[in-house]
PDB file of C-alpha atoms in Angstrom:
ATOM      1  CA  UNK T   1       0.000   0.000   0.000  1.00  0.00           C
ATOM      2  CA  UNK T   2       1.328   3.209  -1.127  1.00  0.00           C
ATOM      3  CA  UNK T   3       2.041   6.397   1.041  1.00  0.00           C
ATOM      4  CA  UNK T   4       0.234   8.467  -1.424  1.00  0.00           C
ATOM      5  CA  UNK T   5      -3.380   7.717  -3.167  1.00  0.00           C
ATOM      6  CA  UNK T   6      -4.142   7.900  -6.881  1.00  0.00           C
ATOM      7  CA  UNK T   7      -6.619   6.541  -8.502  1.00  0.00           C
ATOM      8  CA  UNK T   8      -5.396   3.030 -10.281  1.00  0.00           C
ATOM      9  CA  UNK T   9      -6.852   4.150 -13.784  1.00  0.00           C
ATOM     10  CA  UNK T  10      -7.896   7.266 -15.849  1.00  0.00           C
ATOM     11  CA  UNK T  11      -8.907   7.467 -19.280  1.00  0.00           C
ATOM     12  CA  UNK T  12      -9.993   9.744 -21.768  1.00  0.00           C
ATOM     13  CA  UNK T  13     -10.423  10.561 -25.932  1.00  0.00           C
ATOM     14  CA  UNK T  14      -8.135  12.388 -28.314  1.00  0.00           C
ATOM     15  CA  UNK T  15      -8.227  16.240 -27.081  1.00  0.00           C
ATOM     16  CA  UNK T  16      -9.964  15.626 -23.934  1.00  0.00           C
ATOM     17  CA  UNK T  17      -8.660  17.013 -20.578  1.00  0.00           C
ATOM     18  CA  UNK T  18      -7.961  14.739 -18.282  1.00  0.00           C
ATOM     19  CA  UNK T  19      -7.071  15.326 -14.269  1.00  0.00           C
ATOM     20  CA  UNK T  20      -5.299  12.599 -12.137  1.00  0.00           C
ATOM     21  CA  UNK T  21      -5.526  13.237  -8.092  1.00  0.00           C
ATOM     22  CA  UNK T  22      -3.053  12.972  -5.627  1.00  0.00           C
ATOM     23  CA  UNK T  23      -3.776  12.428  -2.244  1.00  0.00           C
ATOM     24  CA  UNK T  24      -1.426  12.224   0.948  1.00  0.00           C
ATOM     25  CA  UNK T  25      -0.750  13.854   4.705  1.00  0.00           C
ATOM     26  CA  UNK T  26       0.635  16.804   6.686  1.00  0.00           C
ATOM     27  CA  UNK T  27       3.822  15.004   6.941  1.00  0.00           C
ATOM     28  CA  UNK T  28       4.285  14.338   2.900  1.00  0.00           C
ATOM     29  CA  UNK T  29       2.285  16.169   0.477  1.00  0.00           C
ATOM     30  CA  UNK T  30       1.321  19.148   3.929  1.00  0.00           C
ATOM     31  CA  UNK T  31       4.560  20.221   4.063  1.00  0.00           C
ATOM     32  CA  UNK T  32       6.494  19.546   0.540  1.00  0.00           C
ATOM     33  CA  UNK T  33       6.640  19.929  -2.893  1.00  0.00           C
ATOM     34  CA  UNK T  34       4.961  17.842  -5.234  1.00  0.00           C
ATOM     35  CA  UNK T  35       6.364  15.868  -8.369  1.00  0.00           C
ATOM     36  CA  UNK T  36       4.902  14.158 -11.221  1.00  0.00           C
ATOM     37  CA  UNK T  37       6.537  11.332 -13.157  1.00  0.00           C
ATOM     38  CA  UNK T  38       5.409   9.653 -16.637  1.00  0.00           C
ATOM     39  CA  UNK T  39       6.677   5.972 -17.394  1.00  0.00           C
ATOM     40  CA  UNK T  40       6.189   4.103 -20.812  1.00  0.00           C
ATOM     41  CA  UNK T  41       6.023   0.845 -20.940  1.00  0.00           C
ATOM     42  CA  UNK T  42       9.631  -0.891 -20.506  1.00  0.00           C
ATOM     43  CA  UNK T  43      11.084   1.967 -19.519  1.00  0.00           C
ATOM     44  CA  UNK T  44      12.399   4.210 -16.130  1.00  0.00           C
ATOM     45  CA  UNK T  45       9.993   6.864 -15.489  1.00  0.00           C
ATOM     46  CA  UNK T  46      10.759  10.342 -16.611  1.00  0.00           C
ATOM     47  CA  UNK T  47       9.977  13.616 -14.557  1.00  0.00           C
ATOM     48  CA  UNK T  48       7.075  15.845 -16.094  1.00  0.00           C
ATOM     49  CA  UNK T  49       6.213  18.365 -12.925  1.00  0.00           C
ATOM     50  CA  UNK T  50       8.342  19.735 -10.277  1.00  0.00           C
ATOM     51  CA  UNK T  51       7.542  22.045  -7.241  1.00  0.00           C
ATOM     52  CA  UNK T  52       4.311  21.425  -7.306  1.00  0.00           C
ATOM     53  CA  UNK T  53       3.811  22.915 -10.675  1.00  0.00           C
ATOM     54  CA  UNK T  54       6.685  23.620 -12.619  1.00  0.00           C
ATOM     55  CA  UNK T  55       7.556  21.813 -16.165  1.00  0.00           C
ATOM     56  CA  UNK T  56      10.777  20.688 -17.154  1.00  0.00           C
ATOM     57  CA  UNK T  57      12.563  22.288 -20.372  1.00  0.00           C
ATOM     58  CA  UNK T  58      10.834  19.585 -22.769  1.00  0.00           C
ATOM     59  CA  UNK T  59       7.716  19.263 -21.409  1.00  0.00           C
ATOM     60  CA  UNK T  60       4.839  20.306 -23.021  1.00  0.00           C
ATOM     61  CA  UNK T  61       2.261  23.027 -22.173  1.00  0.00           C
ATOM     62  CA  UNK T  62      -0.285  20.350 -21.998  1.00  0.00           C
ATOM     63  CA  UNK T  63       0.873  19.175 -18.498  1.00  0.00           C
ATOM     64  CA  UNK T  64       0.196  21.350 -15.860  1.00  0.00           C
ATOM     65  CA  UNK T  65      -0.059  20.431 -11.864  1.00  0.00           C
ATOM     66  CA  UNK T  66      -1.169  21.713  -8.579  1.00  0.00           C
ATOM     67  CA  UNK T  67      -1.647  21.809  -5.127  1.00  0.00           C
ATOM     68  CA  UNK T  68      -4.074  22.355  -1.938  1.00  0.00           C
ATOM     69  CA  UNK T  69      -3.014  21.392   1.315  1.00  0.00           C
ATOM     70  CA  UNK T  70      -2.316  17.641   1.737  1.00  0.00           C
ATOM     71  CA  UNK T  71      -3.844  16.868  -2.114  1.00  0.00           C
ATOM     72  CA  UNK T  72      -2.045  17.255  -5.365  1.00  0.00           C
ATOM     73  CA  UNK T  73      -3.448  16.737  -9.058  1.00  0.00           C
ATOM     74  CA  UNK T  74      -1.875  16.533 -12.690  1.00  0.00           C
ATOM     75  CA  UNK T  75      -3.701  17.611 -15.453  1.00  0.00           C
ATOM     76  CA  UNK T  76      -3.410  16.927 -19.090  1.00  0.00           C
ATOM     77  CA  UNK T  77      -5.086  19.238 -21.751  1.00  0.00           C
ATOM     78  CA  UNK T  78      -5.189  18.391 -25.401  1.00  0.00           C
ATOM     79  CA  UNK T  79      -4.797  14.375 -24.856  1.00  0.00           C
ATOM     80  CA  UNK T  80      -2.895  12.688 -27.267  1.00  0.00           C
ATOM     81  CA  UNK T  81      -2.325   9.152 -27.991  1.00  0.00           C
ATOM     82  CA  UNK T  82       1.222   9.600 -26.952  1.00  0.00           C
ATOM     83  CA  UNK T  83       0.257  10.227 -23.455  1.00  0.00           C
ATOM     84  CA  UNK T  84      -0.586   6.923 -22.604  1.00  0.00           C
ATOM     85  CA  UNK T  85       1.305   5.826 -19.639  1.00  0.00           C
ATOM     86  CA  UNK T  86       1.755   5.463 -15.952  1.00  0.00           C
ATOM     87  CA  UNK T  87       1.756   8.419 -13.895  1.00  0.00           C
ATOM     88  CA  UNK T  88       3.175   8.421 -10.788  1.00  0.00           C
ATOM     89  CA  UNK T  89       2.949  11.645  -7.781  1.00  0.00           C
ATOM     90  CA  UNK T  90       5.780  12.182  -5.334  1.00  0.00           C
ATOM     91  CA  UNK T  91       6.693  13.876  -2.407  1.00  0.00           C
ATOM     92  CA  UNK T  92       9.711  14.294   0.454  1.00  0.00           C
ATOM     93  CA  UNK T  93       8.095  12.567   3.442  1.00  0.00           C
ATOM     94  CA  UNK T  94       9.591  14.535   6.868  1.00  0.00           C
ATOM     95  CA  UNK T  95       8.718  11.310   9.226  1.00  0.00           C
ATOM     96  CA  UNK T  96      10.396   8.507   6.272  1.00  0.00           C
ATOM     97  CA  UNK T  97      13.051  11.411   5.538  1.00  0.00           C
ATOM     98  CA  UNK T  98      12.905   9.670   2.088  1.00  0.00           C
ATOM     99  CA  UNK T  99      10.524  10.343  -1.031  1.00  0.00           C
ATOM    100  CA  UNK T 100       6.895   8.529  -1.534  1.00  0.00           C
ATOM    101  CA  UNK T 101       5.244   7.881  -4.168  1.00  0.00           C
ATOM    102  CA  UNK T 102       1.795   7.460  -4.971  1.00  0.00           C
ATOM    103  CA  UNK T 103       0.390   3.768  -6.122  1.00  0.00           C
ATOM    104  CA  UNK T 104       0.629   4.802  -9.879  1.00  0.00           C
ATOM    105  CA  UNK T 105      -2.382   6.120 -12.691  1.00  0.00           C
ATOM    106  CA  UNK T 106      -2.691   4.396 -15.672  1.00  0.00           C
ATOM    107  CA  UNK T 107      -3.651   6.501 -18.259  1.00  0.00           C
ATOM    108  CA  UNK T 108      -5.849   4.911 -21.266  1.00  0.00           C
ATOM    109  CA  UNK T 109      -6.518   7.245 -23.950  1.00  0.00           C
ATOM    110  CA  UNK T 110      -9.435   5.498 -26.003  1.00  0.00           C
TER     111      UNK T 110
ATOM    112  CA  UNK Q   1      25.623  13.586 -20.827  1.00  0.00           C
ATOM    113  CA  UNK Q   2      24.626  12.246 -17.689  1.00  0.00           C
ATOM    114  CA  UNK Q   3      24.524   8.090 -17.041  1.00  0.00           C
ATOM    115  CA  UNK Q   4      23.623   5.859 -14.533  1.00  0.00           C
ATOM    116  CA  UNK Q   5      23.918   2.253 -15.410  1.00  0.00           C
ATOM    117  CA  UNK Q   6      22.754  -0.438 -12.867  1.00  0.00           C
ATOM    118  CA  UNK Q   7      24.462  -3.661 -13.489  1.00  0.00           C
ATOM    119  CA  UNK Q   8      24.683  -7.289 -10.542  1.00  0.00           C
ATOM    120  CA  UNK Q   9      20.829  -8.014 -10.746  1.00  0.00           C
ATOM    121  CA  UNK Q  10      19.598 -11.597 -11.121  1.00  0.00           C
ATOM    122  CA  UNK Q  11      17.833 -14.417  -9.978  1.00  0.00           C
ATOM    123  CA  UNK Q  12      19.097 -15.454  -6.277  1.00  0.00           C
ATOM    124  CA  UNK Q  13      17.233 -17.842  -4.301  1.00  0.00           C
ATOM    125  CA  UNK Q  14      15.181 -16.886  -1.212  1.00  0.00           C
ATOM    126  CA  UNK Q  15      17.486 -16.232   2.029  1.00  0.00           C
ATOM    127  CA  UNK Q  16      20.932 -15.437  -0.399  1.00  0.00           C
ATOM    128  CA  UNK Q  17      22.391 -12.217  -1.288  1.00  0.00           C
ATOM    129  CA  UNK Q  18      23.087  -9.926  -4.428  1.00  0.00           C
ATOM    130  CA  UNK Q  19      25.364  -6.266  -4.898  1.00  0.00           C
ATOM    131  CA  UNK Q  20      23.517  -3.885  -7.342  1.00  0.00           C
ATOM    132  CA  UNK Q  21      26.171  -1.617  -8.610  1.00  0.00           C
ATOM    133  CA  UNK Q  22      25.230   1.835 -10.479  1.00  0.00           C
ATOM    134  CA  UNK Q  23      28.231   3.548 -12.357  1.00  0.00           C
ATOM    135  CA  UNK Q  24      27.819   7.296 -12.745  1.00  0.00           C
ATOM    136  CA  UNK Q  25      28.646   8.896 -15.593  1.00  0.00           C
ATOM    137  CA  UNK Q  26      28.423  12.994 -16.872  1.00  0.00           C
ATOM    138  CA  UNK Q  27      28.322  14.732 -13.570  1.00  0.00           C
ATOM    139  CA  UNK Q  28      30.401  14.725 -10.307  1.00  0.00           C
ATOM    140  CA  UNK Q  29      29.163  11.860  -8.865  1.00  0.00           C
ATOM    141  CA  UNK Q  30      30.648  13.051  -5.081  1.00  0.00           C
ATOM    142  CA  UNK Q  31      28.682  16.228  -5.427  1.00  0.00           C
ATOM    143  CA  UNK Q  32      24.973  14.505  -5.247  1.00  0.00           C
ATOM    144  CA  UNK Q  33      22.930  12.492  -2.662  1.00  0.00           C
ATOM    145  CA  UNK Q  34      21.943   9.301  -4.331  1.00  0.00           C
ATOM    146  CA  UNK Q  35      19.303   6.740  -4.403  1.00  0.00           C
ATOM    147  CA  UNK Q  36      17.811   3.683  -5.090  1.00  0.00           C
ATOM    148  CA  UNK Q  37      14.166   3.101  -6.140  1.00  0.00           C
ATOM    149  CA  UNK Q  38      12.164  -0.291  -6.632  1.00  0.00           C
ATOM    150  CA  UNK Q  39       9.166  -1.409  -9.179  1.00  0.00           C
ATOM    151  CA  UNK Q  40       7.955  -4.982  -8.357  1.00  0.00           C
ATOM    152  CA  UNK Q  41       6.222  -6.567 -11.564  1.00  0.00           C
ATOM    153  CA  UNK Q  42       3.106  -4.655 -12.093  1.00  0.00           C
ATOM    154  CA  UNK Q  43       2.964  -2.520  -8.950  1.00  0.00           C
ATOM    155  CA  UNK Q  44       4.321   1.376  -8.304  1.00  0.00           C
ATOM    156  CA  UNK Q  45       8.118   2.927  -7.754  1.00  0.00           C
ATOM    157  CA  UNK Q  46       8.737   2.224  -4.079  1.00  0.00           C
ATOM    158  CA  UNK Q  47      11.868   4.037  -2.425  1.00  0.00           C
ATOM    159  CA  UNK Q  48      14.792   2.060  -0.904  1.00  0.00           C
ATOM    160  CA  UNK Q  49      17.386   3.406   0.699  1.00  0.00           C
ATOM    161  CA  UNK Q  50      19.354   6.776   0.426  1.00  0.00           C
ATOM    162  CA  UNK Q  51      23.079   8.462   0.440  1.00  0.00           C
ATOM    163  CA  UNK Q  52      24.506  11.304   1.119  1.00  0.00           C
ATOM    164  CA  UNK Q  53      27.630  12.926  -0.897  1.00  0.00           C
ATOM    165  CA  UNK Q  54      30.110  11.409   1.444  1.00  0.00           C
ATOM    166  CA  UNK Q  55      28.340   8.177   2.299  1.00  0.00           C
ATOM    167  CA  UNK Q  56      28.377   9.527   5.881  1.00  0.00           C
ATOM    168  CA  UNK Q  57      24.888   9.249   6.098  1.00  0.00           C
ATOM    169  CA  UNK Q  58      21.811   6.736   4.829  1.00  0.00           C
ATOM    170  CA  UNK Q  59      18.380   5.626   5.076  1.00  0.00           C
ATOM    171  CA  UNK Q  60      16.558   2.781   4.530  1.00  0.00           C
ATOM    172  CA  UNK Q  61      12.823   2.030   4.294  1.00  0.00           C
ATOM    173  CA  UNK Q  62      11.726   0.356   7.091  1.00  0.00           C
ATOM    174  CA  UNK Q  63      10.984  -2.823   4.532  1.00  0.00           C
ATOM    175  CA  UNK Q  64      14.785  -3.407   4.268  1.00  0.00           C
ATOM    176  CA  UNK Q  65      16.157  -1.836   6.613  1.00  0.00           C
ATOM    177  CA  UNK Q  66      18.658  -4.206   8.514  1.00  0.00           C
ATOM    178  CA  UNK Q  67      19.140  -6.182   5.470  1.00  0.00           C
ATOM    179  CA  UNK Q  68      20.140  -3.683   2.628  1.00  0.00           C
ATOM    180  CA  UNK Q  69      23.391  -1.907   3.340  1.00  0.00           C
ATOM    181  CA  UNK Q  70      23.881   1.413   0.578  1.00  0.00           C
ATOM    182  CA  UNK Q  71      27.514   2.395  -0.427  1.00  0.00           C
ATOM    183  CA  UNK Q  72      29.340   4.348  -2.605  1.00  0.00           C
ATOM    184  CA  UNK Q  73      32.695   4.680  -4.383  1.00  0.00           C
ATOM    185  CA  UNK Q  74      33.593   8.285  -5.112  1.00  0.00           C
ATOM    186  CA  UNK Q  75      36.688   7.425  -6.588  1.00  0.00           C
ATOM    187  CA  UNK Q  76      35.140   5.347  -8.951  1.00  0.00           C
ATOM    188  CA  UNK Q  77      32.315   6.684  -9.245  1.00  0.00           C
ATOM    189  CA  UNK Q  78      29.875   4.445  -8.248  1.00  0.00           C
ATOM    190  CA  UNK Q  79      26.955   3.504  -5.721  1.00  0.00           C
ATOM    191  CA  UNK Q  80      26.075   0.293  -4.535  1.00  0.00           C
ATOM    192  CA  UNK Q  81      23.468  -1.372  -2.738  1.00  0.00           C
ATOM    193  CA  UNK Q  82      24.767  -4.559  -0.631  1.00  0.00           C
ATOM    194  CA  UNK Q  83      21.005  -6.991  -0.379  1.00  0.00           C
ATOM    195  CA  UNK Q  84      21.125  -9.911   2.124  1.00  0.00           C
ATOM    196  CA  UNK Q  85      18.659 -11.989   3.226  1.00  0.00           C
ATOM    197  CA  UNK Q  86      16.395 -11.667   0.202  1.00  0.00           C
ATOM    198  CA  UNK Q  87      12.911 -12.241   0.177  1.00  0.00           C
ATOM    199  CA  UNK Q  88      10.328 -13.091  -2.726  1.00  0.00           C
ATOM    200  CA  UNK Q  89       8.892  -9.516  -2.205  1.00  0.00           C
ATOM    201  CA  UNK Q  90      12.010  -8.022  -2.825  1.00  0.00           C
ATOM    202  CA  UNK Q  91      11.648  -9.234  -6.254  1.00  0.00           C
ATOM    203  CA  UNK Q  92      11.664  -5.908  -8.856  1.00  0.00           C
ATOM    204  CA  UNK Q  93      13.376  -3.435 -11.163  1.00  0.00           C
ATOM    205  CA  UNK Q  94      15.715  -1.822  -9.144  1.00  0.00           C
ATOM    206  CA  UNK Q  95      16.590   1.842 -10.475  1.00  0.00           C
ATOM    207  CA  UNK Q  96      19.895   4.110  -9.461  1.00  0.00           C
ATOM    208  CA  UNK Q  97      18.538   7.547  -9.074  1.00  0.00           C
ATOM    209  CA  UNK Q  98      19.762  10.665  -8.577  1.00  0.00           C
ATOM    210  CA  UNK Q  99      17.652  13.447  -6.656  1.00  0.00           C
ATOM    211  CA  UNK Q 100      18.495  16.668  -6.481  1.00  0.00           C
ATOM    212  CA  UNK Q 101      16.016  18.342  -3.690  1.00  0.00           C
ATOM    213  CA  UNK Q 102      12.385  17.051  -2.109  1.00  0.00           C
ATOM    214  CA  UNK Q 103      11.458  13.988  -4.565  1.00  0.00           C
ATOM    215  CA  UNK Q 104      13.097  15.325  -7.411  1.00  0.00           C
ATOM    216  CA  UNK Q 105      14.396  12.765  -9.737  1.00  0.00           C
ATOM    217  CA  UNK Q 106      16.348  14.307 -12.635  1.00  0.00           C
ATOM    218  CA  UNK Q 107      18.197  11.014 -13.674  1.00  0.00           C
ATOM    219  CA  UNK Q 108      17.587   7.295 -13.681  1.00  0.00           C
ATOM    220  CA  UNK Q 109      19.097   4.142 -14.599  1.00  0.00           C
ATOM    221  CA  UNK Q 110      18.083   2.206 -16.964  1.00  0.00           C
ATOM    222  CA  UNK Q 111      17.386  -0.845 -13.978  1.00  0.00           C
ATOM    223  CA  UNK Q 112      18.019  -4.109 -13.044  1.00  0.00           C
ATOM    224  CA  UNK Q 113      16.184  -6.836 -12.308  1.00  0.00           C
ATOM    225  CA  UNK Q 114      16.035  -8.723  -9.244  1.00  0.00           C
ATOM    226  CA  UNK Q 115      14.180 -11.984  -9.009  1.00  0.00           C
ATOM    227  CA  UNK Q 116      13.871 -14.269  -5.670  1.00  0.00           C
ATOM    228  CA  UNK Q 117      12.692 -17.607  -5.982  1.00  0.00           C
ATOM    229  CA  UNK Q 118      13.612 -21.160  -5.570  1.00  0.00           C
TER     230      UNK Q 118
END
């Protein structure tokens, strides 16, 4: 069982907008920053939101994330067929003194 | 260009013991803390133990903590992750990361796979 809570799926069509939730504590998400990661199949997962909302150079406009209080959420504009993947939310945890992650979203886009 | 490439995974039986090593590549590998992360087949990314620049300091998730033992070679630059007593959950894709602040993961290894079973 995961520190943080997604939701185990998510799915949407071509050029949809699409939200994935994050949920977690006042000892994780309460009192850090929040981080996004994408993994493709086969692959190590890649980082697509920092601080809580910030993009890497490379990252598309589509992405965008946010935060309010101990809950987090990612959301994709424009959906593509591309952007199927896992997504996966993380945090610094002060009472672990480690990073969590959430349980994972599978995104289908149909 | 930055590289991290795990290498010592394989399948060990329950009970024996395996060395994950991670050579760094790109940056100056003394500079950063480092990490390893886990992915059992089909499940989420799972954190596993931590170093600091130095090696002077570590973590562990509670999980494997008094069986995992996380090293590092500045020298050569390289991090390692001693695993004894293995159990059939520790099964997974063990990734070499390296975080710069909070749970920000700018670089990861390609993996390695781990596999406990008789």
């Amino acid at each position: 069982q995961s520190v943080l809570t997604q939701p185990p799926s998510a799915s949407g069509t071509p050029g949809q907008r699409v939200t994935i939730s994050c949920s977690g504590s006042s000892s994780n998400i309460g009192s850090n920053y929040v981080y996004w990661y994408q993994q493709l199949p086969g692959t190590a997962p890649k980082l697509l939101i920092y601080s809580n909302n910030q993009r890497p150079s490379g990252v598309p406009d589509r992405f965008s994330g946010s935060k309010s209080g101990t809950s987090a959420s990612l959301a994709i504009s424009g959906l593509r067929s591309e952007d199927e993947a896992d997504y996966y939310c993380a945090t610094w945890d002060d009472s672990l003194s480690g990073p969590v992650f959430g349980g994972g979203t599978k995104l289908t886009v149909l | 260009e930055v590289q991290l490439v795990e290498s010592g995974g394989g399948l060990v039986q329950p009970g024996g013991s395996l060395r994950l090593s991670c050579a760094a590549c790109g940056f100056t590998f003394s500079n950063y803390w480092m990490h390893w992360v886990r992915q059992a087949p089909g499940k989420g990314l799972v954190w596993v133990s931590r170093i600091n620049s130095d090696g002077s300091n570590t973590g562990y998730a509670d999980s494997v903590k008094g069986r995992f033992t996380i090293s590092r070679d500045n020298a050569k630059n390289t991090l390692y992750l001693q695993m004894n007593s293995l159990r059939a959950e520790d099964t997974a894709v063990y990734y070499c990361a390296r975080l710069l602040v909070g749970a920000r993961i700018d670089y990861w290894g390609q993996g390695t796979l781990v596999t406990v079973s008789s």
